[in-house]
Amino acid sequence: MIVVLFGPPGSGKGTQAHRVASRLNVPHIATGDMLRAEVARGSALGREAEPIMASGKLIPDDLIVRVIEVRLDDPDARTGALLDGFPRTVPQAQALDAMLRRKGRAVDVVLALHVSDTELHRRIQHRAEVEGRADDTEAAFAERLRVYHSETAPVLDYYRTTATTIVEVDGVGDIDAVTERIAKALMPDGAGASR
Ligand code: ADP
């Protein structure tokens, strides 16, 4: 099962993706985490990505598409994956569809987490204090939210045009409650209902 977890920055995608992937028994593939690992390693990709990420902008589509293509070929992703932070633009979504089609695969479901901008601002301020991520400054976050609305939100409309299954879930509430909502939406028959 290939699931795209979709939501604005600060919506709790990462936290939920980690939990949901283990229930689905598929790898959690988070482009933000992969890029931060490249930055930490000081690789060529990391050096290119670092200033772009710090400013809240997106790294070029072709770069991230190549990273994902390699990752989806790993043996652990043969049966599925939970994608977190990708695709983030319509061209990325089109590239993902094309690469999956070549392999006889497809996105099975897009799970959209809904959180209002006001709640996002509140959460990100808290995360900035607790984690100190380089792109959690007020200016970088405002830019990430702007980019989300202009470039990432249209990805959901793209999936509507391709008739991909979209499940919408309210992302506000306590972490366990949101996990339950997502699990129920993805596995309505109750499979994996216990943690
Ligand atoms: P969040 O979901 O909190 O915004 P992520 O950890 O997913 O943050 O991503 C952090 C940064 O990494 C993004 O702001 C962007 O610069 C870069 N990035 C992650 N995924 C992508 C992607 N699919 N395309 C382009 N840039 C990306």
PDB file of N, CA and C in Angstrom, residues 51-117:
ATOM      1  N   PRO A  51      20.808  25.779   2.585  1.00  0.00           N
ATOM      2  CA  PRO A  51      20.313  27.165   2.611  1.00  0.00           C
ATOM      3  C   PRO A  51      18.872  27.287   2.127  1.00  0.00           C
ATOM      4  N   ILE A  52      18.478  26.420   1.200  1.00  0.00           N
ATOM      5  CA  ILE A  52      17.105  26.476   0.683  1.00  0.00           C
ATOM      6  C   ILE A  52      16.138  26.103   1.799  1.00  0.00           C
ATOM      7  N   MET A  53      16.454  25.018   2.518  1.00  0.00           N
ATOM      8  CA  MET A  53      15.584  24.577   3.612  1.00  0.00           C
ATOM      9  C   MET A  53      15.500  25.636   4.699  1.00  0.00           C
ATOM     10  N   ALA A  54      16.646  26.233   5.033  1.00  0.00           N
ATOM     11  CA  ALA A  54      16.662  27.222   6.117  1.00  0.00           C
ATOM     12  C   ALA A  54      15.783  28.419   5.785  1.00  0.00           C
ATOM     13  N   SER A  55      15.614  28.696   4.495  1.00  0.00           N
ATOM     14  CA  SER A  55      14.806  29.865   4.110  1.00  0.00           C
ATOM     15  C   SER A  55      13.325  29.514   4.012  1.00  0.00           C
ATOM     16  N   GLY A  56      12.998  28.222   4.077  1.00  0.00           N
ATOM     17  CA  GLY A  56      11.594  27.812   3.999  1.00  0.00           C
ATOM     18  C   GLY A  56      11.129  27.532   2.584  1.00  0.00           C
ATOM     19  N   LYS A  57      12.052  27.627   1.608  1.00  0.00           N
ATOM     20  CA  LYS A  57      11.669  27.348   0.217  1.00  0.00           C
ATOM     21  C   LYS A  57      11.816  25.849  -0.072  1.00  0.00           C
ATOM     22  N   LEU A  58      11.391  25.460  -1.283  1.00  0.00           N
ATOM     23  CA  LEU A  58      11.476  24.047  -1.656  1.00  0.00           C
ATOM     24  C   LEU A  58      12.733  23.780  -2.460  1.00  0.00           C
ATOM     25  N   ILE A  59      13.309  22.599  -2.277  1.00  0.00           N
ATOM     26  CA  ILE A  59      14.444  22.234  -3.113  1.00  0.00           C
ATOM     27  C   ILE A  59      13.895  21.829  -4.499  1.00  0.00           C
ATOM     28  N   PRO A  60      14.726  21.911  -5.550  1.00  0.00           N
ATOM     29  CA  PRO A  60      14.209  21.672  -6.905  1.00  0.00           C
ATOM     30  C   PRO A  60      13.558  20.290  -7.069  1.00  0.00           C
ATOM     31  N   ASP A  61      12.467  20.269  -7.843  1.00  0.00           N
ATOM     32  CA  ASP A  61      11.702  19.037  -8.045  1.00  0.00           C
ATOM     33  C   ASP A  61      12.567  17.870  -8.510  1.00  0.00           C
ATOM     34  N   ASP A  62      13.439  18.117  -9.517  1.00  0.00           N
ATOM     35  CA  ASP A  62      14.183  16.988 -10.088  1.00  0.00           C
ATOM     36  C   ASP A  62      15.090  16.333  -9.054  1.00  0.00           C
ATOM     37  N   LEU A  63      15.629  17.152  -8.142  1.00  0.00           N
ATOM     38  CA  LEU A  63      16.508  16.597  -7.104  1.00  0.00           C
ATOM     39  C   LEU A  63      15.738  15.669  -6.167  1.00  0.00           C
ATOM     40  N   ILE A  64      14.605  16.151  -5.662  1.00  0.00           N
ATOM     41  CA  ILE A  64      13.858  15.363  -4.676  1.00  0.00           C
ATOM     42  C   ILE A  64      13.216  14.147  -5.346  1.00  0.00           C
ATOM     43  N   VAL A  65      12.843  14.287  -6.607  1.00  0.00           N
ATOM     44  CA  VAL A  65      12.249  13.155  -7.327  1.00  0.00           C
ATOM     45  C   VAL A  65      13.275  12.018  -7.437  1.00  0.00           C
ATOM     46  N   ARG A  66      14.538  12.386  -7.703  1.00  0.00           N
ATOM     47  CA  ARG A  66      15.574  11.342  -7.804  1.00  0.00           C
ATOM     48  C   ARG A  66      15.790  10.648  -6.460  1.00  0.00           C
ATOM     49  N   VAL A  67      15.760  11.454  -5.385  1.00  0.00           N
ATOM     50  CA  VAL A  67      15.942  10.890  -4.045  1.00  0.00           C
ATOM     51  C   VAL A  67      14.828   9.870  -3.750  1.00  0.00           C
ATOM     52  N   ILE A  68      13.598  10.233  -4.088  1.00  0.00           N
ATOM     53  CA  ILE A  68      12.453   9.352  -3.821  1.00  0.00           C
ATOM     54  C   ILE A  68      12.501   8.095  -4.693  1.00  0.00           C
ATOM     55  N   GLU A  69      12.891   8.261  -5.942  1.00  0.00           N
ATOM     56  CA  GLU A  69      12.919   7.107  -6.847  1.00  0.00           C
ATOM     57  C   GLU A  69      13.894   6.051  -6.326  1.00  0.00           C
ATOM     58  N   VAL A  70      15.055   6.499  -5.884  1.00  0.00           N
ATOM     59  CA  VAL A  70      16.047   5.571  -5.337  1.00  0.00           C
ATOM     60  C   VAL A  70      15.491   4.895  -4.078  1.00  0.00           C
ATOM     61  N   ARG A  71      14.862   5.699  -3.227  1.00  0.00           N
ATOM     62  CA  ARG A  71      14.358   5.165  -1.947  1.00  0.00           C
ATOM     63  C   ARG A  71      13.240   4.140  -2.156  1.00  0.00           C
ATOM     64  N   LEU A  72      12.361   4.414  -3.140  1.00  0.00           N
ATOM     65  CA  LEU A  72      11.238   3.485  -3.374  1.00  0.00           C
ATOM     66  C   LEU A  72      11.703   2.151  -3.959  1.00  0.00           C
ATOM     67  N   ASP A  73      12.936   2.151  -4.479  1.00  0.00           N
ATOM     68  CA  ASP A  73      13.480   0.897  -5.005  1.00  0.00           C
ATOM     69  C   ASP A  73      14.112   0.032  -3.918  1.00  0.00           C
ATOM     70  N   ASP A  74      14.264   0.590  -2.709  1.00  0.00           N
ATOM     71  CA  ASP A  74      14.845  -0.204  -1.622  1.00  0.00           C
ATOM     72  C   ASP A  74      13.921  -1.382  -1.317  1.00  0.00           C
ATOM     73  N   PRO A  75      14.524  -2.517  -0.908  1.00  0.00           N
ATOM     74  CA  PRO A  75      13.717  -3.719  -0.670  1.00  0.00           C
ATOM     75  C   PRO A  75      12.579  -3.504   0.326  1.00  0.00           C
ATOM     76  N   ASP A  76      12.791  -2.682   1.363  1.00  0.00           N
ATOM     77  CA  ASP A  76      11.740  -2.523   2.380  1.00  0.00           C
ATOM     78  C   ASP A  76      10.516  -1.780   1.840  1.00  0.00           C
ATOM     79  N   ALA A  77      10.666  -1.113   0.684  1.00  0.00           N
ATOM     80  CA  ALA A  77       9.539  -0.349   0.137  1.00  0.00           C
ATOM     81  C   ALA A  77       8.809  -1.114  -0.967  1.00  0.00           C
ATOM     82  N   ARG A  78       9.188  -2.394  -1.139  1.00  0.00           N
ATOM     83  CA  ARG A  78       8.557  -3.166  -2.229  1.00  0.00           C
ATOM     84  C   ARG A  78       7.073  -3.359  -2.012  1.00  0.00           C
ATOM     85  N   THR A  79       6.675  -3.527  -0.724  1.00  0.00           N
ATOM     86  CA  THR A  79       5.254  -3.779  -0.475  1.00  0.00           C
ATOM     87  C   THR A  79       4.477  -2.496  -0.213  1.00  0.00           C
ATOM     88  N   GLY A  80       5.178  -1.403  -0.053  1.00  0.00           N
ATOM     89  CA  GLY A  80       4.466  -0.151   0.163  1.00  0.00           C
ATOM     90  C   GLY A  80       5.312   0.877   0.875  1.00  0.00           C
ATOM     91  N   ALA A  81       4.723   2.021   1.129  1.00  0.00           N
ATOM     92  CA  ALA A  81       5.435   3.105   1.796  1.00  0.00           C
ATOM     93  C   ALA A  81       4.432   4.138   2.274  1.00  0.00           C
ATOM     94  N   LEU A  82       4.846   4.842   3.303  1.00  0.00           N
ATOM     95  CA  LEU A  82       4.069   6.005   3.729  1.00  0.00           C
ATOM     96  C   LEU A  82       4.927   7.224   3.405  1.00  0.00           C
ATOM     97  N   LEU A  83       4.482   8.005   2.445  1.00  0.00           N
ATOM     98  CA  LEU A  83       5.257   9.170   2.017  1.00  0.00           C
ATOM     99  C   LEU A  83       4.839  10.391   2.827  1.00  0.00           C
ATOM    100  N   ASP A  84       5.839  11.057   3.399  1.00  0.00           N
ATOM    101  CA  ASP A  84       5.600  12.205   4.284  1.00  0.00           C
ATOM    102  C   ASP A  84       6.446  13.365   3.768  1.00  0.00           C
ATOM    103  N   GLY A  85       5.784  14.406   3.255  1.00  0.00           N
ATOM    104  CA  GLY A  85       6.539  15.566   2.739  1.00  0.00           C
ATOM    105  C   GLY A  85       6.803  15.480   1.251  1.00  0.00           C
ATOM    106  N   PHE A  86       6.276  14.468   0.615  1.00  0.00           N
ATOM    107  CA  PHE A  86       6.419  14.277  -0.828  1.00  0.00           C
ATOM    108  C   PHE A  86       5.163  13.590  -1.346  1.00  0.00           C
ATOM    109  N   PRO A  87       4.579  13.971  -2.465  1.00  0.00           N
ATOM    110  CA  PRO A  87       4.940  15.099  -3.322  1.00  0.00           C
ATOM    111  C   PRO A  87       4.454  16.432  -2.738  1.00  0.00           C
ATOM    112  N   ARG A  88       5.227  17.465  -2.983  1.00  0.00           N
ATOM    113  CA  ARG A  88       4.936  18.783  -2.427  1.00  0.00           C
ATOM    114  C   ARG A  88       4.598  19.799  -3.503  1.00  0.00           C
ATOM    115  N   THR A  89       4.693  19.387  -4.770  1.00  0.00           N
ATOM    116  CA  THR A  89       4.300  20.263  -5.892  1.00  0.00           C
ATOM    117  C   THR A  89       3.582  19.360  -6.902  1.00  0.00           C
ATOM    118  N   VAL A  90       2.804  19.982  -7.791  1.00  0.00           N
ATOM    119  CA  VAL A  90       2.117  19.178  -8.808  1.00  0.00           C
ATOM    120  C   VAL A  90       3.127  18.431  -9.700  1.00  0.00           C
ATOM    121  N   PRO A  91       4.214  19.084 -10.173  1.00  0.00           N
ATOM    122  CA  PRO A  91       5.188  18.302 -10.965  1.00  0.00           C
ATOM    123  C   PRO A  91       5.756  17.102 -10.202  1.00  0.00           C
ATOM    124  N   GLN A  92       5.954  17.231  -8.879  1.00  0.00           N
ATOM    125  CA  GLN A  92       6.435  16.072  -8.108  1.00  0.00           C
ATOM    126  C   GLN A  92       5.385  14.964  -8.111  1.00  0.00           C
ATOM    127  N   ALA A  93       4.106  15.344  -7.984  1.00  0.00           N
ATOM    128  CA  ALA A  93       3.029  14.338  -7.980  1.00  0.00           C
ATOM    129  C   ALA A  93       2.966  13.635  -9.335  1.00  0.00           C
ATOM    130  N   GLN A  94       3.148  14.410 -10.409  1.00  0.00           N
ATOM    131  CA  GLN A  94       3.125  13.808 -11.750  1.00  0.00           C
ATOM    132  C   GLN A  94       4.318  12.878 -11.939  1.00  0.00           C
ATOM    133  N   ALA A  95       5.483  13.307 -11.445  1.00  0.00           N
ATOM    134  CA  ALA A  95       6.681  12.467 -11.572  1.00  0.00           C
ATOM    135  C   ALA A  95       6.515  11.182 -10.767  1.00  0.00           C
ATOM    136  N   LEU A  96       5.903  11.293  -9.587  1.00  0.00           N
ATOM    137  CA  LEU A  96       5.675  10.105  -8.760  1.00  0.00           C
ATOM    138  C   LEU A  96       4.746   9.136  -9.493  1.00  0.00           C
ATOM    139  N   ASP A  97       3.651   9.647 -10.041  1.00  0.00           N
ATOM    140  CA  ASP A  97       2.720   8.783 -10.782  1.00  0.00           C
ATOM    141  C   ASP A  97       3.429   8.091 -11.931  1.00  0.00           C
ATOM    142  N   ALA A  98       4.251   8.856 -12.660  1.00  0.00           N
ATOM    143  CA  ALA A  98       4.941   8.274 -13.821  1.00  0.00           C
ATOM    144  C   ALA A  98       5.914   7.185 -13.375  1.00  0.00           C
ATOM    145  N   MET A  99       6.670   7.448 -12.313  1.00  0.00           N
ATOM    146  CA  MET A  99       7.653   6.432 -11.897  1.00  0.00           C
ATOM    147  C   MET A  99       6.954   5.187 -11.357  1.00  0.00           C
ATOM    148  N   LEU A 100       5.834   5.379 -10.648  1.00  0.00           N
ATOM    149  CA  LEU A 100       5.111   4.220 -10.116  1.00  0.00           C
ATOM    150  C   LEU A 100       4.493   3.416 -11.257  1.00  0.00           C
ATOM    151  N   ARG A 101       3.944   4.131 -12.239  1.00  0.00           N
ATOM    152  CA  ARG A 101       3.314   3.452 -13.377  1.00  0.00           C
ATOM    153  C   ARG A 101       4.339   2.554 -14.081  1.00  0.00           C
ATOM    154  N   ARG A 102       5.563   3.068 -14.246  1.00  0.00           N
ATOM    155  CA  ARG A 102       6.624   2.269 -14.888  1.00  0.00           C
ATOM    156  C   ARG A 102       6.881   0.970 -14.128  1.00  0.00           C
ATOM    157  N   LYS A 103       6.614   0.993 -12.824  1.00  0.00           N
ATOM    158  CA  LYS A 103       6.871  -0.198 -12.001  1.00  0.00           C
ATOM    159  C   LYS A 103       5.591  -0.980 -11.745  1.00  0.00           C
ATOM    160  N   GLY A 104       4.500  -0.589 -12.416  1.00  0.00           N
ATOM    161  CA  GLY A 104       3.223  -1.274 -12.215  1.00  0.00           C
ATOM    162  C   GLY A 104       2.612  -0.994 -10.851  1.00  0.00           C
ATOM    163  N   ARG A 105       2.952   0.167 -10.287  1.00  0.00           N
ATOM    164  CA  ARG A 105       2.416   0.513  -8.971  1.00  0.00           C
ATOM    165  C   ARG A 105       1.637   1.819  -9.072  1.00  0.00           C
ATOM    166  N   ALA A 106       0.990   2.210  -7.990  1.00  0.00           N
ATOM    167  CA  ALA A 106       0.236   3.474  -7.981  1.00  0.00           C
ATOM    168  C   ALA A 106       0.058   3.941  -6.545  1.00  0.00           C
ATOM    169  N   VAL A 107      -0.225   5.216  -6.380  1.00  0.00           N
ATOM    170  CA  VAL A 107      -0.596   5.735  -5.054  1.00  0.00           C
ATOM    171  C   VAL A 107      -1.968   5.155  -4.728  1.00  0.00           C
ATOM    172  N   ASP A 108      -2.090   4.492  -3.576  1.00  0.00           N
ATOM    173  CA  ASP A 108      -3.375   3.885  -3.223  1.00  0.00           C
ATOM    174  C   ASP A 108      -4.300   4.877  -2.540  1.00  0.00           C
ATOM    175  N   VAL A 109      -3.721   5.698  -1.676  1.00  0.00           N
ATOM    176  CA  VAL A 109      -4.568   6.657  -0.954  1.00  0.00           C
ATOM    177  C   VAL A 109      -3.766   7.884  -0.529  1.00  0.00           C
ATOM    178  N   VAL A 110      -4.453   9.017  -0.607  1.00  0.00           N
ATOM    179  CA  VAL A 110      -3.870  10.269  -0.116  1.00  0.00           C
ATOM    180  C   VAL A 110      -4.628  10.611   1.152  1.00  0.00           C
ATOM    181  N   LEU A 111      -3.895  10.733   2.249  1.00  0.00           N
ATOM    182  CA  LEU A 111      -4.539  11.072   3.502  1.00  0.00           C
ATOM    183  C   LEU A 111      -4.238  12.530   3.847  1.00  0.00           C
ATOM    184  N   ALA A 112      -5.251  13.362   3.834  1.00  0.00           N
ATOM    185  CA  ALA A 112      -5.047  14.796   4.055  1.00  0.00           C
ATOM    186  C   ALA A 112      -5.399  15.166   5.496  1.00  0.00           C
ATOM    187  N   LEU A 113      -4.407  15.715   6.195  1.00  0.00           N
ATOM    188  CA  LEU A 113      -4.616  16.160   7.584  1.00  0.00           C
ATOM    189  C   LEU A 113      -4.982  17.639   7.573  1.00  0.00           C
ATOM    190  N   HIS A 114      -6.093  17.971   8.186  1.00  0.00           N
ATOM    191  CA  HIS A 114      -6.527  19.373   8.190  1.00  0.00           C
ATOM    192  C   HIS A 114      -6.248  20.062   9.521  1.00  0.00           C
ATOM    193  N   VAL A 115      -5.511  21.181   9.440  1.00  0.00           N
ATOM    194  CA  VAL A 115      -5.239  22.003  10.626  1.00  0.00           C
ATOM    195  C   VAL A 115      -5.272  23.469  10.180  1.00  0.00           C
ATOM    196  N   SER A 116      -5.934  24.313  10.939  1.00  0.00           N
ATOM    197  CA  SER A 116      -6.053  25.728  10.536  1.00  0.00           C
ATOM    198  C   SER A 116      -4.715  26.457  10.678  1.00  0.00           C
ATOM    199  N   ASP A 117      -4.544  27.548   9.928  1.00  0.00           N
ATOM    200  CA  ASP A 117      -3.307  28.330   9.997  1.00  0.00           C
ATOM    201  C   ASP A 117      -3.037  28.864  11.415  1.00  0.00           C
TER     202      ASP A 117
END
